[in-house]
PDB file of C-alpha atoms in Angstrom:
ATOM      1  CA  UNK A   1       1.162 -16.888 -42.045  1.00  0.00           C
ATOM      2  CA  UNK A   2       0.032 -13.806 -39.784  1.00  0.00           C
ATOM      3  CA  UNK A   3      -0.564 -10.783 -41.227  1.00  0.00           C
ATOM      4  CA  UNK A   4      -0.542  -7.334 -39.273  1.00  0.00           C
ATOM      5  CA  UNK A   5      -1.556  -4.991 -40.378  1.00  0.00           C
ATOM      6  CA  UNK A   6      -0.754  -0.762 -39.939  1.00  0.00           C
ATOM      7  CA  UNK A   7      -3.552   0.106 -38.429  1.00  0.00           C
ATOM      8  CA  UNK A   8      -4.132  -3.022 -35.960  1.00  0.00           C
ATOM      9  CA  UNK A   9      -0.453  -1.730 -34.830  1.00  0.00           C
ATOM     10  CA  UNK A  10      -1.719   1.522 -34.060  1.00  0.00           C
ATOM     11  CA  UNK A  11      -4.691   0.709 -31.738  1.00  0.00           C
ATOM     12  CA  UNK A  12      -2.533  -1.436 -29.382  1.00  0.00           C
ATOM     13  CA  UNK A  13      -0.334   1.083 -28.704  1.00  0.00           C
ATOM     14  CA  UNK A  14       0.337   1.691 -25.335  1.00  0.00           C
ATOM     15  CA  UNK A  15      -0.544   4.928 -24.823  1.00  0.00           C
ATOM     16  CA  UNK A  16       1.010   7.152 -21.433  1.00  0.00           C
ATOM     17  CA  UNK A  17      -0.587   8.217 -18.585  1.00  0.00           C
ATOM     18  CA  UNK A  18      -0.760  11.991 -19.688  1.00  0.00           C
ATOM     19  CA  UNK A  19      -2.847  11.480 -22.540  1.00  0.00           C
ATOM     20  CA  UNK A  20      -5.422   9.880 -20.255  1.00  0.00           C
ATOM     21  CA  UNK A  21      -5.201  12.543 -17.860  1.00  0.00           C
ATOM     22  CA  UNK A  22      -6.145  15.221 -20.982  1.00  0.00           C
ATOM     23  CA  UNK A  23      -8.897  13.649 -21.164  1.00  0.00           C
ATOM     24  CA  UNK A  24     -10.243  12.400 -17.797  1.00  0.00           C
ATOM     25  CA  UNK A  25     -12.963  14.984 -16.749  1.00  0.00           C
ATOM     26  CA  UNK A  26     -13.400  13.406 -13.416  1.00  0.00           C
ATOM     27  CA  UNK A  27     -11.545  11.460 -10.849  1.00  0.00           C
ATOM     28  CA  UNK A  28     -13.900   9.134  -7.934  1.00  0.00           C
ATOM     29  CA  UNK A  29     -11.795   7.631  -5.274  1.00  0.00           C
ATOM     30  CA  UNK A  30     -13.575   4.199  -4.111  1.00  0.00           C
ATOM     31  CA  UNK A  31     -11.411   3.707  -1.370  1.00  0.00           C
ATOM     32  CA  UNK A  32     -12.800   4.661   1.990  1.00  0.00           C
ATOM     33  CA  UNK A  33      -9.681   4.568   3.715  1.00  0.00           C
ATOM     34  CA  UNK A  34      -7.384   6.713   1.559  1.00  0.00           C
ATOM     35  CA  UNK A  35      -7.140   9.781   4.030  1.00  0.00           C
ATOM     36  CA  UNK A  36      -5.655   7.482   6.305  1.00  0.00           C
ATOM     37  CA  UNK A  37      -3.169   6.414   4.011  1.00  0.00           C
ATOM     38  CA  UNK A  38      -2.338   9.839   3.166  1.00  0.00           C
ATOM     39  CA  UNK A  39      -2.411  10.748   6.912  1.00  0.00           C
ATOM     40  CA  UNK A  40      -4.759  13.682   6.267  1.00  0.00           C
ATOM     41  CA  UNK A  41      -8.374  11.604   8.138  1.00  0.00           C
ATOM     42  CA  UNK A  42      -9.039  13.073  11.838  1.00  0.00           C
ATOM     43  CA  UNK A  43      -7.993  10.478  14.356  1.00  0.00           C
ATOM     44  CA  UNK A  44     -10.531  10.607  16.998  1.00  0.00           C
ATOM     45  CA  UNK A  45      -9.462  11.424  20.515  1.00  0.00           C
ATOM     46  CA  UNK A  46     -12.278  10.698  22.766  1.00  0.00           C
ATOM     47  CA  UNK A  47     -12.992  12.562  25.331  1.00  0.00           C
ATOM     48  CA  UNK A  48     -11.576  14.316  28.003  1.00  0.00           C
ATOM     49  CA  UNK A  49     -13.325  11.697  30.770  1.00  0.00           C
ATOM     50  CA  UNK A  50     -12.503   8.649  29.443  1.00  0.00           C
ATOM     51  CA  UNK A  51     -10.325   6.265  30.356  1.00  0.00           C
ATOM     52  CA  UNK A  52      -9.279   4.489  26.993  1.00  0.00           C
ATOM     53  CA  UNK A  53      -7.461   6.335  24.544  1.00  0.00           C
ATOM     54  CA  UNK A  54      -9.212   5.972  20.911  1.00  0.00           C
ATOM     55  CA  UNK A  55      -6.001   8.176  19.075  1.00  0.00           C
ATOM     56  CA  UNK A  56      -5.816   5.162  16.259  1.00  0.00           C
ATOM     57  CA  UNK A  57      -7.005   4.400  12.854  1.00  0.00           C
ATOM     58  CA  UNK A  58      -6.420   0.291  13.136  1.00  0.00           C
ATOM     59  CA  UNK A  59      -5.208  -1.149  16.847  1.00  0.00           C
ATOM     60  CA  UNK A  60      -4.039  -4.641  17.040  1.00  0.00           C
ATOM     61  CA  UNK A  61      -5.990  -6.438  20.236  1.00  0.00           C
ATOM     62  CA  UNK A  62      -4.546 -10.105  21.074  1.00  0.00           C
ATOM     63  CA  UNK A  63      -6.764 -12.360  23.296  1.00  0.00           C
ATOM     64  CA  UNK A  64      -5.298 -15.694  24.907  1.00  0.00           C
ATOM     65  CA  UNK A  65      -7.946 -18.284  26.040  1.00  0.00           C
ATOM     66  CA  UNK A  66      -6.958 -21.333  27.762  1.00  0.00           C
ATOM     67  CA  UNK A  67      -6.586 -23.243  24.175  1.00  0.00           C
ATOM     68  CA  UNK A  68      -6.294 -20.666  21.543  1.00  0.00           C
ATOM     69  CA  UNK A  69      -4.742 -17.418  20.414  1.00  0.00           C
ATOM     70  CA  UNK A  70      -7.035 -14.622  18.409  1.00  0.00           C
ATOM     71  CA  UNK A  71      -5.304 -11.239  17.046  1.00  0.00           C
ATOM     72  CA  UNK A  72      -7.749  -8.718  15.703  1.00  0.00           C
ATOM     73  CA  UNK A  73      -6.856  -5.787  14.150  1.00  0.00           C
ATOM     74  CA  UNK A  74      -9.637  -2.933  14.522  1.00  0.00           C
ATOM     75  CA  UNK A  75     -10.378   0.226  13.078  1.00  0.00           C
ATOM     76  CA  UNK A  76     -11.762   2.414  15.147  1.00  0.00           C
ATOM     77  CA  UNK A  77     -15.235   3.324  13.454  1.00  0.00           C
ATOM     78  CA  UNK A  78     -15.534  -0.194  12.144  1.00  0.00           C
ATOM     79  CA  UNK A  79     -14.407  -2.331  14.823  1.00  0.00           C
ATOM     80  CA  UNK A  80     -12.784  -5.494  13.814  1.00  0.00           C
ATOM     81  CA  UNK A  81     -11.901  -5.757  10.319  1.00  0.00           C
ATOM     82  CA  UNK A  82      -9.498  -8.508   9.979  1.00  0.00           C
ATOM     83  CA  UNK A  83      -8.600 -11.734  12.385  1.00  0.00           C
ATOM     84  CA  UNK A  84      -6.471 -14.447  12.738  1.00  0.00           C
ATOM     85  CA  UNK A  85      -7.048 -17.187  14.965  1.00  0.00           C
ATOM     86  CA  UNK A  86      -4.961 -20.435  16.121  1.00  0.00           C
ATOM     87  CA  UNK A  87      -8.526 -21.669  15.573  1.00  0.00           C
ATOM     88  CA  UNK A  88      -8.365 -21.912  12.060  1.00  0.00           C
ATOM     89  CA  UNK A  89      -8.341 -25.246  10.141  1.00  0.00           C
ATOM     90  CA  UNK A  90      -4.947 -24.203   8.503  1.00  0.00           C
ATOM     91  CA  UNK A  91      -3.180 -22.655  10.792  1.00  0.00           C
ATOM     92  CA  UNK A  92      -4.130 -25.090  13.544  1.00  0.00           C
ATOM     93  CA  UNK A  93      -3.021 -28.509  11.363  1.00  0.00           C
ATOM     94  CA  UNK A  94       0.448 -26.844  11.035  1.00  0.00           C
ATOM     95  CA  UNK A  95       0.769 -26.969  14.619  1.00  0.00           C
ATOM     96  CA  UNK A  96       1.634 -29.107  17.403  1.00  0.00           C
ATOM     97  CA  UNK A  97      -0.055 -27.111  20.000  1.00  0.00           C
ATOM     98  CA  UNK A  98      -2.573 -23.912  19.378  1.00  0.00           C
ATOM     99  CA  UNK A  99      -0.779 -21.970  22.532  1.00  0.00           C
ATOM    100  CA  UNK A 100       2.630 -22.450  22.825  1.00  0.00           C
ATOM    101  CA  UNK A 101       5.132 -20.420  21.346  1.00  0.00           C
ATOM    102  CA  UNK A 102       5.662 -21.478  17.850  1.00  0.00           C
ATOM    103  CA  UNK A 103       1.371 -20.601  17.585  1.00  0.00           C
ATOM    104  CA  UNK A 104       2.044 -17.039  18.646  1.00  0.00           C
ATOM    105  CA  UNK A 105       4.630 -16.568  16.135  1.00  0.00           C
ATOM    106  CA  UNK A 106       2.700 -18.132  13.015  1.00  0.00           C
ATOM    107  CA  UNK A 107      -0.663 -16.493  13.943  1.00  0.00           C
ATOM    108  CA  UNK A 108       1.917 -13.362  13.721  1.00  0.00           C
ATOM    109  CA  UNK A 109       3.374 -14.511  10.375  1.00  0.00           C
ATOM    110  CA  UNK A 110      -0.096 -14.882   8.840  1.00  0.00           C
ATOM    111  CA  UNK A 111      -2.035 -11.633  10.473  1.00  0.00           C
ATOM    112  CA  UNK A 112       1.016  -9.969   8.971  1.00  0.00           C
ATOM    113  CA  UNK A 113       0.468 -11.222   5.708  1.00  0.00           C
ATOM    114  CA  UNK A 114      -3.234 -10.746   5.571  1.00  0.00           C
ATOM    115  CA  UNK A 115      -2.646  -6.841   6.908  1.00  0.00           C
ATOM    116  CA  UNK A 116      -0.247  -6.188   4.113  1.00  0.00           C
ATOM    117  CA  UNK A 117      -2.675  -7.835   1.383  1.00  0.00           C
ATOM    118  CA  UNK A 118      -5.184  -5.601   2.997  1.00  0.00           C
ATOM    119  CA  UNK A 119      -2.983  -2.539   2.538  1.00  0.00           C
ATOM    120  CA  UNK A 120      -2.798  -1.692   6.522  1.00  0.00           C
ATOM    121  CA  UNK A 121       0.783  -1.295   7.216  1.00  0.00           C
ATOM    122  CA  UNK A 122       0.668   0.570  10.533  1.00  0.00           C
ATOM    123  CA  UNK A 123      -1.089  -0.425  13.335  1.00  0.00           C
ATOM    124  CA  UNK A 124      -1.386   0.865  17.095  1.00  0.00           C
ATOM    125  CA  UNK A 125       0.110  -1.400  19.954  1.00  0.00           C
ATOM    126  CA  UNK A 126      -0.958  -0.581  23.609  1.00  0.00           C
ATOM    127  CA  UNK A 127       1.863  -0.527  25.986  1.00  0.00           C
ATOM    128  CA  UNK A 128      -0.569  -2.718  28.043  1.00  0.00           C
ATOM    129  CA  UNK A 129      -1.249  -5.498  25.501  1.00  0.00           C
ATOM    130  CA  UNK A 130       2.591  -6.586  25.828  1.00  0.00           C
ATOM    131  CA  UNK A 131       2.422  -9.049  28.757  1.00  0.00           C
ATOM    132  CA  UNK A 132       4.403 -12.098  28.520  1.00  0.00           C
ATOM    133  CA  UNK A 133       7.351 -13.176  25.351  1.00  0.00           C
ATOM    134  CA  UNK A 134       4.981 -15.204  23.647  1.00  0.00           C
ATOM    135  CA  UNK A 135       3.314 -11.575  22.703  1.00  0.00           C
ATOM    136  CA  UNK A 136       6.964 -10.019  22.711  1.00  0.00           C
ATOM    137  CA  UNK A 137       7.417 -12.749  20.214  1.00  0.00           C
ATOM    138  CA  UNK A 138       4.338 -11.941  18.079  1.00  0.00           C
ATOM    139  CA  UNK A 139       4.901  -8.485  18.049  1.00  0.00           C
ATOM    140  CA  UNK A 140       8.412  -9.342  16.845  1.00  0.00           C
ATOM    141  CA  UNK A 141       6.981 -11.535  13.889  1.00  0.00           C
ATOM    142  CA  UNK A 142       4.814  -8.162  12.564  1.00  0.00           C
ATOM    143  CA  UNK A 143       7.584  -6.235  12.693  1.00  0.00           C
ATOM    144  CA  UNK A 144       9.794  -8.729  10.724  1.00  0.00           C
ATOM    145  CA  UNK A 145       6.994  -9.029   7.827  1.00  0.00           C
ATOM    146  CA  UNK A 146       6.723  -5.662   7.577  1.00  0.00           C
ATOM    147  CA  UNK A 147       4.428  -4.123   9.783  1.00  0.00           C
ATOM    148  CA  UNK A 148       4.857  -0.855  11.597  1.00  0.00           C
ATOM    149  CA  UNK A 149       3.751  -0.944  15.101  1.00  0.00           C
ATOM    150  CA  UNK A 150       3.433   2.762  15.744  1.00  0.00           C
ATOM    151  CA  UNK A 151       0.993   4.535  13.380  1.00  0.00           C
ATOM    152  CA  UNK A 152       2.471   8.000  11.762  1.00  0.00           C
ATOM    153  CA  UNK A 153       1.220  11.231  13.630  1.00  0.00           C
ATOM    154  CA  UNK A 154      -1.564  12.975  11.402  1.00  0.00           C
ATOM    155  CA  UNK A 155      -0.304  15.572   8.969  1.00  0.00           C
ATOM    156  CA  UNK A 156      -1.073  19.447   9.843  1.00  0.00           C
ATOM    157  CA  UNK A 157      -1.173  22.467   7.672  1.00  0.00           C
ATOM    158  CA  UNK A 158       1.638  24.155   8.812  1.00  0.00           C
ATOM    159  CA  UNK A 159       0.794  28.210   9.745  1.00  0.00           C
ATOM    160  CA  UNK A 160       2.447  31.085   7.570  1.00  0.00           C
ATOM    161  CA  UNK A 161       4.828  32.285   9.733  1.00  0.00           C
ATOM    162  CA  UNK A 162       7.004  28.902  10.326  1.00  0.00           C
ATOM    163  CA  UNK A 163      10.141  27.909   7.992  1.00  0.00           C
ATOM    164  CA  UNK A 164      10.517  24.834   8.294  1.00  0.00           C
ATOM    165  CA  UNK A 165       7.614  22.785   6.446  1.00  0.00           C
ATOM    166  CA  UNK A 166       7.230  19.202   7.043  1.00  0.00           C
ATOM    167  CA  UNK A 167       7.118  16.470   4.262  1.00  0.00           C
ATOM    168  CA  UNK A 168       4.142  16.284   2.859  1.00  0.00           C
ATOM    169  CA  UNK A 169       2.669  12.382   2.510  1.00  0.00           C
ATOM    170  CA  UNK A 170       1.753  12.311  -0.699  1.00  0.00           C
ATOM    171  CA  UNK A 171       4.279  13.903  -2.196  1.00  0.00           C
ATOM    172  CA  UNK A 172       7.074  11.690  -3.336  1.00  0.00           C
ATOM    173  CA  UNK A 173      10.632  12.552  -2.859  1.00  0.00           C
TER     174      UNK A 173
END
């Protein structure tokens, strides 16, 4: 019934990635944040008379009202670029109460999720954010989906006269 023929077999051949790499005359990157992936974008250090530190490309910031829990994860020219909330119509029908335990630990499970769908999967913690075990617990939760909570120190040329060179992040091993 079908007929194929020779030459319809040649054009959908899947062709490798070298062959379009003869011929690409120009590569544009469209993603703004790929220095920080490769650990190469300056991390800003603030100055020398403040009081915050600002050495972070995204920081997680967790703020407990009296009914509700909101994580934020921000990047530091940016400011707040994703959030979860016990708020939320979805999470807050799963739950019994918006601020107990169980809350923290879901509003972990989902900022986790929407940071790895984001492609952020290191974020700064503050040694001052963890307070109580309902954060311990949330921190716990990122950690368990997959997020690093210490961001990777920013790669540096290494001089001439030194030995030992460090790995290089975007070179695969």
């Amino acid at each position: 019934m079908f007929r194929i023929s020779l030459n319809n077999l040649i054009k959908r051949q899947i062709h490798g990635n070298a062959e379009i790499i003869e011929k690409c005359k120009e590569i544009i990157n469209r993603n703004p944040r790929n220095l920080e992936r490769l650990r190469i974008a300056r991390k800003p250090i603030g100055y020398a008379l403040d009081t915050r530190e600002i050495t972070f490309w995204h920081k997680l910031e967790i703020y407990a009202t009296q009914r509700n829990v909101i994580t934020e994860i921000h990047h530091f020219e940016n400011g707040p670029i994703i959030r979860v909330s016990s708020m939320e119509w979805g999470i807050k029908k799963q739950l019994f109460s918006t601020k107990d335990t169980i809350a923290y630990k879901f509003v972990g499970r989902v900022l986790a999720q929407r940071c790895l769908e984001s492609g952020i999967s290191e974020i700064y913690v503050n040694d001052s954010i963890i307070v109580g075990s309902k954060v311990q617990l949330l921190l716990d939760t990122l950690s368990e989906c997959g997020i690093c909570l210490k961001e990777p120190e920013r790669y540096k040329v290494p001089k001439p006269g030194i030995l030992v060179h460090p790995e290089k992040p975007w070179e695969t091993v």
